[in-house]
PDB file of C-alpha atoms in Angstrom:
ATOM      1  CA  UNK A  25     129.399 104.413 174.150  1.00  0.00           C
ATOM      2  CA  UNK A  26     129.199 102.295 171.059  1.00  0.00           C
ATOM      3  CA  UNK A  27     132.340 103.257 168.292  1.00  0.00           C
ATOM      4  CA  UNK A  28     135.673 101.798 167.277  1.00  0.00           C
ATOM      5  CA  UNK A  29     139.091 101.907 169.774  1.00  0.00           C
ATOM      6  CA  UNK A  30     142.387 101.297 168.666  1.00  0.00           C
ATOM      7  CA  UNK A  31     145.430 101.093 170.436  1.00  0.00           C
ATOM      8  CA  UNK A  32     148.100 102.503 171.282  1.00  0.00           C
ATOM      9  CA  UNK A  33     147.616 105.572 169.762  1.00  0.00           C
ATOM     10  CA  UNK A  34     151.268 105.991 169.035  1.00  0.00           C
ATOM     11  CA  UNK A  35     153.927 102.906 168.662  1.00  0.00           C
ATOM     12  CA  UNK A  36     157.190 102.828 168.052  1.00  0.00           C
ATOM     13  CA  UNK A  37     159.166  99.731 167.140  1.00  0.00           C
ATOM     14  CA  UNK A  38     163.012  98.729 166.124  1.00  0.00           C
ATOM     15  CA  UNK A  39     163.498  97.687 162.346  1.00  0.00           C
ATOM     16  CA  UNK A  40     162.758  94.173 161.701  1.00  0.00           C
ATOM     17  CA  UNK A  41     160.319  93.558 164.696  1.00  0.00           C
ATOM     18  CA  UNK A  42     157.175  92.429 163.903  1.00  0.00           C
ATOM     19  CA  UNK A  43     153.840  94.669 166.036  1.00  0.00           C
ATOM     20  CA  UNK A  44     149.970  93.870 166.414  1.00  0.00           C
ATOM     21  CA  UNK A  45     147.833  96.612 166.536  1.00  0.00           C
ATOM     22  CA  UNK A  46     144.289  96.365 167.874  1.00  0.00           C
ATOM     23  CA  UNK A  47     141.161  97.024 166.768  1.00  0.00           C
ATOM     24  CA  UNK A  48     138.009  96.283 168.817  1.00  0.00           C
ATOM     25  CA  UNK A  49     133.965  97.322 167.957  1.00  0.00           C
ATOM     26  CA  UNK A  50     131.345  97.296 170.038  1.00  0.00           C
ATOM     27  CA  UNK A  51     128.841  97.928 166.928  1.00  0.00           C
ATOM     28  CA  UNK A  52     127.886  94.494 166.135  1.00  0.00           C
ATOM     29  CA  UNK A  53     129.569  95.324 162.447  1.00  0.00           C
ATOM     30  CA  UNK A  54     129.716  92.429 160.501  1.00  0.00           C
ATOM     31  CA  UNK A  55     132.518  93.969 158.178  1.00  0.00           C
ATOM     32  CA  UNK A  56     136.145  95.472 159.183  1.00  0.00           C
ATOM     33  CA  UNK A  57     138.815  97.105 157.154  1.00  0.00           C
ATOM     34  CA  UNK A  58     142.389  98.270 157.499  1.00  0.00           C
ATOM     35  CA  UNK A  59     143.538 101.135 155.973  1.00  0.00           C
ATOM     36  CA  UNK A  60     147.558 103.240 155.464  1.00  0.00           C
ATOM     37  CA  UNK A  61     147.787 106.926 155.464  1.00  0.00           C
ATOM     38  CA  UNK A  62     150.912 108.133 154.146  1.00  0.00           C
ATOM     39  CA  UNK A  63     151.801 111.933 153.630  1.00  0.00           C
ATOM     40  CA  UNK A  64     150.546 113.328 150.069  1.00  0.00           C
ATOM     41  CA  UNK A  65     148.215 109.971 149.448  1.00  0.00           C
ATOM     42  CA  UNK A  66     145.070 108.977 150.207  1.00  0.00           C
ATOM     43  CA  UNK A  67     143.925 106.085 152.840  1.00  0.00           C
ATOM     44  CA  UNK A  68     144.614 103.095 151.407  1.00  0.00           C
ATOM     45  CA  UNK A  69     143.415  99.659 151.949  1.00  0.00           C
ATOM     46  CA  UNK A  70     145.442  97.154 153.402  1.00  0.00           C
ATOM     47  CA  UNK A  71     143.098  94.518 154.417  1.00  0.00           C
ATOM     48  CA  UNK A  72     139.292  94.027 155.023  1.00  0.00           C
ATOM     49  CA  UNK A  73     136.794  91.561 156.784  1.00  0.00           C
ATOM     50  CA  UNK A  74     133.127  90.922 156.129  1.00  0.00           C
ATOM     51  CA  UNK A  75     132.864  87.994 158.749  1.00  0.00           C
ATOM     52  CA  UNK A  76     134.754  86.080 161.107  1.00  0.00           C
ATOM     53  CA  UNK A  77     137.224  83.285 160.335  1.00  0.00           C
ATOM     54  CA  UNK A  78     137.014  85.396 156.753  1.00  0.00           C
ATOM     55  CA  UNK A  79     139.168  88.140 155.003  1.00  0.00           C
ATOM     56  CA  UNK A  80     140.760  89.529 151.943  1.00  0.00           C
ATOM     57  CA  UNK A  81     143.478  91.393 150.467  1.00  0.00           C
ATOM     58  CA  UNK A  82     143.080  95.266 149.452  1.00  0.00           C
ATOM     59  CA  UNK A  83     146.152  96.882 147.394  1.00  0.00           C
ATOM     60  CA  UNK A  84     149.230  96.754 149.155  1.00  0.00           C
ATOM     61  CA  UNK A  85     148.576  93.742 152.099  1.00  0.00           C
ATOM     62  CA  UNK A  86     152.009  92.512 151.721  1.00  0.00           C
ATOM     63  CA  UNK A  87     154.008  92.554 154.995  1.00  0.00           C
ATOM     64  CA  UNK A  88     150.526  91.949 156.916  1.00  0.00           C
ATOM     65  CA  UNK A  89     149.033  89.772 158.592  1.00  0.00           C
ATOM     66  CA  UNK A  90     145.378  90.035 159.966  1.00  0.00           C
ATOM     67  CA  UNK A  91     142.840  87.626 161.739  1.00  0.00           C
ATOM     68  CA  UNK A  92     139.448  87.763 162.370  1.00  0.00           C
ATOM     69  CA  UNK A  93     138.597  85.148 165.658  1.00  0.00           C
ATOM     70  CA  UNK A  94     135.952  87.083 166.965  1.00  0.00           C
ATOM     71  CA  UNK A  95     133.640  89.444 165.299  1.00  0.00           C
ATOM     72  CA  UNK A  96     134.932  92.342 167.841  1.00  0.00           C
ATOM     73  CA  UNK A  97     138.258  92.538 166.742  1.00  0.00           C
ATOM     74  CA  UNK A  98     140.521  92.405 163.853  1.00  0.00           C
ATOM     75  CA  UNK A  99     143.883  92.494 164.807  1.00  0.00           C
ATOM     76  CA  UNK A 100     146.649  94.009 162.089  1.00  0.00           C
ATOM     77  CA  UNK A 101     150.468  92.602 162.530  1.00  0.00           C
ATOM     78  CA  UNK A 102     152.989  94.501 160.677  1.00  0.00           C
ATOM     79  CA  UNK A 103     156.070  91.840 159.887  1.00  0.00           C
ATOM     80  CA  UNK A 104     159.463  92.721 159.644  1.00  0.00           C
ATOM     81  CA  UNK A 105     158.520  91.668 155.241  1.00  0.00           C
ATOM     82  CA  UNK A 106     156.633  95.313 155.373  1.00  0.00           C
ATOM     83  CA  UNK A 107     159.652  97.537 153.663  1.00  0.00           C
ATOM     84  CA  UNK A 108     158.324 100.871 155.073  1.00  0.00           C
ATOM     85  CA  UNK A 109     156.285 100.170 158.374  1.00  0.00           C
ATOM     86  CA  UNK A 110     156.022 104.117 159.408  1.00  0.00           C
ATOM     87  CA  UNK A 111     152.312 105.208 158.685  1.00  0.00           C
ATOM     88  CA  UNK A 112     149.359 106.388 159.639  1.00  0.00           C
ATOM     89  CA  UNK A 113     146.958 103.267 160.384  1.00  0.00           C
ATOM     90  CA  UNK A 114     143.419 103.595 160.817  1.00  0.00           C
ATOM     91  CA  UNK A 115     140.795 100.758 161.815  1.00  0.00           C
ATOM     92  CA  UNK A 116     137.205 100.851 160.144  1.00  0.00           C
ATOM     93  CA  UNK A 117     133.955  98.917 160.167  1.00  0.00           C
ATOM     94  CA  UNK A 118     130.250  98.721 158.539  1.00  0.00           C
ATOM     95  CA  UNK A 119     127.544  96.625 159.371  1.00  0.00           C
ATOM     96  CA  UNK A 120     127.528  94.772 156.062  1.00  0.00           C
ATOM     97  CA  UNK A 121     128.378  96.657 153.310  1.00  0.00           C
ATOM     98  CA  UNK A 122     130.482  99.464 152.393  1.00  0.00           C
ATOM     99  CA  UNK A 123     127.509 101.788 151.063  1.00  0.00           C
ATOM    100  CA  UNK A 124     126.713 101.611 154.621  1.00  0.00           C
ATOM    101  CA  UNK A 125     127.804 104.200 156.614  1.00  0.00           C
ATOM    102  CA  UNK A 126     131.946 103.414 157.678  1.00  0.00           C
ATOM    103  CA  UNK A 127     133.085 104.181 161.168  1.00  0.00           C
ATOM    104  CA  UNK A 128     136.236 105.023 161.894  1.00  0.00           C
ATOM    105  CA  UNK A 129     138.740 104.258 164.953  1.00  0.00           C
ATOM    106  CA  UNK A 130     141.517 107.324 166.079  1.00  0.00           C
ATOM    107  CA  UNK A 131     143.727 105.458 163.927  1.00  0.00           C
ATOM    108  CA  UNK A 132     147.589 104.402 165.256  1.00  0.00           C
ATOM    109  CA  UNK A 133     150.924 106.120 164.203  1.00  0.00           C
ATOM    110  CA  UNK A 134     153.173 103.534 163.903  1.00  0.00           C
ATOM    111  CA  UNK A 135     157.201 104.925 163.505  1.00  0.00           C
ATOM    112  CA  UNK A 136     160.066 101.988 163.345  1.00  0.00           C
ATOM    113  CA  UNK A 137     163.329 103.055 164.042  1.00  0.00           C
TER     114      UNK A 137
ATOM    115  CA  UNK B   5     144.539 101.042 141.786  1.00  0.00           C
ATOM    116  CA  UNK B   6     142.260 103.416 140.785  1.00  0.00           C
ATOM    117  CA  UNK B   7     142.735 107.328 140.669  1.00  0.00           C
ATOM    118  CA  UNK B   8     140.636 109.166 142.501  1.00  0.00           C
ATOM    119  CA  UNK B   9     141.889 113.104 142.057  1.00  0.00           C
ATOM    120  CA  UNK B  10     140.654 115.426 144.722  1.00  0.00           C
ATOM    121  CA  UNK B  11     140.986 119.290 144.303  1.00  0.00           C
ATOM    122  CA  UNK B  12     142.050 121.989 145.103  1.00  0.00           C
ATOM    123  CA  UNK B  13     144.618 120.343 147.928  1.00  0.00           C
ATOM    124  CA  UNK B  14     144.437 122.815 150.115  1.00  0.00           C
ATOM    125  CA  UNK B  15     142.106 125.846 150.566  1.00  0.00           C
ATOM    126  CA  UNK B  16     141.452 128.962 152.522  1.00  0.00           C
ATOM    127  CA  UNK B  17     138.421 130.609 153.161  1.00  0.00           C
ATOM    128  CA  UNK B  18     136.884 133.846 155.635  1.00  0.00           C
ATOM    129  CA  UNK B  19     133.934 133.307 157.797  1.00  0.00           C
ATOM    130  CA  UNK B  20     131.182 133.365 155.886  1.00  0.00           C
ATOM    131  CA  UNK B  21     132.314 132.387 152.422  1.00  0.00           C
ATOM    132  CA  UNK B  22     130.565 129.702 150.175  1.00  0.00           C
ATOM    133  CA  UNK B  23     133.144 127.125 148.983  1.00  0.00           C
ATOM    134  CA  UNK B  24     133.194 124.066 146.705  1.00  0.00           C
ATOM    135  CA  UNK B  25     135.300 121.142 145.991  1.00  0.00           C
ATOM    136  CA  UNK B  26     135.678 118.314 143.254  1.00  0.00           C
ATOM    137  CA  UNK B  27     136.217 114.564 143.629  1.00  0.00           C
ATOM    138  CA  UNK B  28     136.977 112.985 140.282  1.00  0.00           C
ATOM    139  CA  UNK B  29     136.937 109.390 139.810  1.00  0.00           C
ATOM    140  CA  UNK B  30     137.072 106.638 136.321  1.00  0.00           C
ATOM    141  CA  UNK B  31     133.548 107.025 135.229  1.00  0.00           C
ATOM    142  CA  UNK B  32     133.671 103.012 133.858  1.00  0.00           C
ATOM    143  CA  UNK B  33     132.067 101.251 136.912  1.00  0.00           C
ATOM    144  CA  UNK B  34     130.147 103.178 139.490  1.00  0.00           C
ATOM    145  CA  UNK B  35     128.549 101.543 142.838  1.00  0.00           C
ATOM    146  CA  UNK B  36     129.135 104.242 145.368  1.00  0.00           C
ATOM    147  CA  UNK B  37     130.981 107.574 146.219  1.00  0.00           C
ATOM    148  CA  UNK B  38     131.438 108.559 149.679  1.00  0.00           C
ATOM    149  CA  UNK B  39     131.919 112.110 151.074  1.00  0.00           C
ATOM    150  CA  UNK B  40     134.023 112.328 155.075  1.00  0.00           C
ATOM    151  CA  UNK B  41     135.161 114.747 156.886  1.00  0.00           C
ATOM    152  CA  UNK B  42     137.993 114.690 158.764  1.00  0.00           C
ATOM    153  CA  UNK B  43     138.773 116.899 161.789  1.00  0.00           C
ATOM    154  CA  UNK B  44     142.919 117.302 163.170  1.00  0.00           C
ATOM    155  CA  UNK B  45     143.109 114.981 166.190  1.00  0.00           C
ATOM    156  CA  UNK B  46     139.305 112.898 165.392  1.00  0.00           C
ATOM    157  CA  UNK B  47     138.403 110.176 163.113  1.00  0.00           C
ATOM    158  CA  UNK B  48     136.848 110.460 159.748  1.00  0.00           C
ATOM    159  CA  UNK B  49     132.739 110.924 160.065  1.00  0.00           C
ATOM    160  CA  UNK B  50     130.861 109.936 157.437  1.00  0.00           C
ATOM    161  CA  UNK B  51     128.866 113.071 155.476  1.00  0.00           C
ATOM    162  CA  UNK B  52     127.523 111.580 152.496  1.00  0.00           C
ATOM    163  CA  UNK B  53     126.829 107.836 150.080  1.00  0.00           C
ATOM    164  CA  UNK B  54     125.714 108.922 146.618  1.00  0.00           C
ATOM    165  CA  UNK B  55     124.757 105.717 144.250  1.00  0.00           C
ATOM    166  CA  UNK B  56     122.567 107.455 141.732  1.00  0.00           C
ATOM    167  CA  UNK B  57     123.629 109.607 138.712  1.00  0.00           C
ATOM    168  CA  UNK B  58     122.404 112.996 139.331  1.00  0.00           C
ATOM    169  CA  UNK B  59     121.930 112.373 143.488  1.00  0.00           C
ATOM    170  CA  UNK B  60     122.019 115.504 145.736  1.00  0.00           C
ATOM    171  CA  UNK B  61     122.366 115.471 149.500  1.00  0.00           C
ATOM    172  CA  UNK B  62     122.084 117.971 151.794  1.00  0.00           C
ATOM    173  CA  UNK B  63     123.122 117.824 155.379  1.00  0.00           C
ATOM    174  CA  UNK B  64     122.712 121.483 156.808  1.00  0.00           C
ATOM    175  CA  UNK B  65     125.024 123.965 154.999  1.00  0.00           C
ATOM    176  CA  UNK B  66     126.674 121.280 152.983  1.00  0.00           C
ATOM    177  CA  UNK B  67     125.642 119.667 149.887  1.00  0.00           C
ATOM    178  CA  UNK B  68     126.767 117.377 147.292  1.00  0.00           C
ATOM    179  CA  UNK B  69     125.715 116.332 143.761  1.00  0.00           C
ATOM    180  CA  UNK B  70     127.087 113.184 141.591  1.00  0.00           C
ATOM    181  CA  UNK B  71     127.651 113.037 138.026  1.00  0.00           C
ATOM    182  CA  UNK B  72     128.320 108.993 137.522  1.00  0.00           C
ATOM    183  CA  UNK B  73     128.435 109.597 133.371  1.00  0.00           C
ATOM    184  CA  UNK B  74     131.883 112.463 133.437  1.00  0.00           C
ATOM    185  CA  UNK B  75     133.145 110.970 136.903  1.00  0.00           C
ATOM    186  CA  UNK B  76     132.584 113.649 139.507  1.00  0.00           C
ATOM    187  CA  UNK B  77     131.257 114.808 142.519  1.00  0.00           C
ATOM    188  CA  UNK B  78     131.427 118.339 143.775  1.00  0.00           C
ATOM    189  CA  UNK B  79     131.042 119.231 147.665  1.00  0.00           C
ATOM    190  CA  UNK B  80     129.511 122.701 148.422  1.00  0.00           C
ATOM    191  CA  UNK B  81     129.656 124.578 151.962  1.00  0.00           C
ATOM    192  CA  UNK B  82     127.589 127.759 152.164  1.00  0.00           C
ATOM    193  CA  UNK B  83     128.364 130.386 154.427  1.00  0.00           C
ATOM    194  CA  UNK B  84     131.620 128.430 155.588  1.00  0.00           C
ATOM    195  CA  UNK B  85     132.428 128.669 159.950  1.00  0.00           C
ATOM    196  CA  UNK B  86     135.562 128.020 161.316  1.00  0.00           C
ATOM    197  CA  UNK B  87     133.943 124.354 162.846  1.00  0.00           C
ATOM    198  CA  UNK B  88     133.942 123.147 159.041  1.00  0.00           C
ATOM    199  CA  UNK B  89     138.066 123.649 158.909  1.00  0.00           C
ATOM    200  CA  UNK B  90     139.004 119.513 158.119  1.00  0.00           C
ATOM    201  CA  UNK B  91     139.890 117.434 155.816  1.00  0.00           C
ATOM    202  CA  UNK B  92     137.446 116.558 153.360  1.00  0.00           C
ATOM    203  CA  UNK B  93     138.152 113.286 151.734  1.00  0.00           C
ATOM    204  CA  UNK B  94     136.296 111.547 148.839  1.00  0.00           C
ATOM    205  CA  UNK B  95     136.151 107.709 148.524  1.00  0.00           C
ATOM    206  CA  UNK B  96     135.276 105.980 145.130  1.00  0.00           C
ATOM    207  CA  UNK B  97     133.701 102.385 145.241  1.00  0.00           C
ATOM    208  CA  UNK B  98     133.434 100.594 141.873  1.00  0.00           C
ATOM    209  CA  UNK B  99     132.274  97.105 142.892  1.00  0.00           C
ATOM    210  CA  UNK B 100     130.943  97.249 146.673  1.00  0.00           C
ATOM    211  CA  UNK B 101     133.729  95.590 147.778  1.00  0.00           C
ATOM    212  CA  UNK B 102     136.327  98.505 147.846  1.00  0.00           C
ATOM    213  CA  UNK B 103     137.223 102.026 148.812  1.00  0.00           C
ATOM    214  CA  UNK B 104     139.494 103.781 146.425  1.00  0.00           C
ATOM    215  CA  UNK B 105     139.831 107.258 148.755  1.00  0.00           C
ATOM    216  CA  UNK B 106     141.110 110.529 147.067  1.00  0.00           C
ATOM    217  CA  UNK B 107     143.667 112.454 148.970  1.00  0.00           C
ATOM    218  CA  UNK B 108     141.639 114.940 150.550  1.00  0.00           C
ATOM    219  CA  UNK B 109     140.993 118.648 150.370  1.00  0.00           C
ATOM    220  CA  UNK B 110     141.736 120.711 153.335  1.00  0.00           C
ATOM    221  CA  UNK B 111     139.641 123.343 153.994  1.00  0.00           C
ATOM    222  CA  UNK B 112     140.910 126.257 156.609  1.00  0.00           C
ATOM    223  CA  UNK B 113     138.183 128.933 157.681  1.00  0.00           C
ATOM    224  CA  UNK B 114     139.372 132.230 158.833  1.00  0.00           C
ATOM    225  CA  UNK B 115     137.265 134.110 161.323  1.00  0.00           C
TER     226      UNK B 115
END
């Protein structure tokens, strides 16, 4: 089946670790996205993609780190810089542009303790 | 970051019931608004892309209609069932480079 996997689907971590949390397509989507859920807001976006060995900043990217080797994956590291880690994360992708229609992945619920 | 209001928060509705909810967003710059929905325990699906001032979709018992000029979009459910209970989130794009989502409406159907 063709979608969008992320994993784990929960994670838990000690303050001041850094974590990597996957992503992987199988939709040939040239474009990829990160995006935070927090109670009471909306998804907001951390980081995005729209080809390999490319990316850019959304609104609040600091304390992350992304990469985008292969056109598959895009990888998300949380550093220990992130002030408030615990969220809701959820992977996304298009084929090109965002007025195309945006998949989503089951998303990761990342708690530091 | 742009605002992008969503109401009512929350709402509650018996089987059968026509509902409707509003996205609002800063009528300036307009490329896209999105419509998902956004069942417990599943990822968001995609329902609508409006680009055009005055668009309606339809996509079985839901529709949706843009107004780009006053900045809002209102999503209608007729005859609500308890499958369309979820979260129904709006996402504003001014430039085609970035979402700008609303927090979401949840919508509970009673049988």
């Amino acid at each position: 089946d063709g979608g969008i996997t992320q994993s784990p689907k929960y994670l838990f971590r000690k303050e001041g670790q850094n974590v990597t949390l996957s992503c992987e397509q199988n939709l040939n989507h040239d474009a990829m996205y990160w995006y935070r859920q927090d109670p009471g807001q909306g998804l907001r976006l951390i980081y995005y993609s729209q080809i390999v060995n490319d990316f850019q900043k959304g609104d609040i990217a600091e304390g992350y780190s992304v990469s985008r080797e292969k056109k598959e994956s895009f990888p998300l590291t949380v550093t220990s810089a992130q002030k408030n880690p615990t969220a809701f994360y959820l992977c996304a992708s298009t084929y090109r542009t965002l007025t195309d229609t945006q998949y989503f992945g089951p998303g990761t619920r990342l708690t530091v303790l | 970051i742009l605002n992008v209001e969503q109401s009512p928060q929350s709402l509650h509705v018996q089987e059968g019931d026509s509902t409707n909810f509003t996205c609002s967003f800063p009528s300036s710059n307009f490329y896209a608004l999105h419509w998902y929905r956004w069942e417990t325990a599943k990822s968001p699906e995609a329902l609508f892309v409006m680009t055009l001032n005055g668009d309606e979709k339809k996509k079985g018992r839901i529709s949706a209609t843009l107004n780009t000029k006053e900045g809002y979009s209102y999503l209608y459910i007729k005859g609500s069932q308890p499958e369309d209970s979820a979260t129904y989130l709006c996402a504003f794009e001014p430039t085609g480079n970035q979402f700008y989502f609303g927090t979401g409406t949840s919508l509970t159907v009673i049988p």
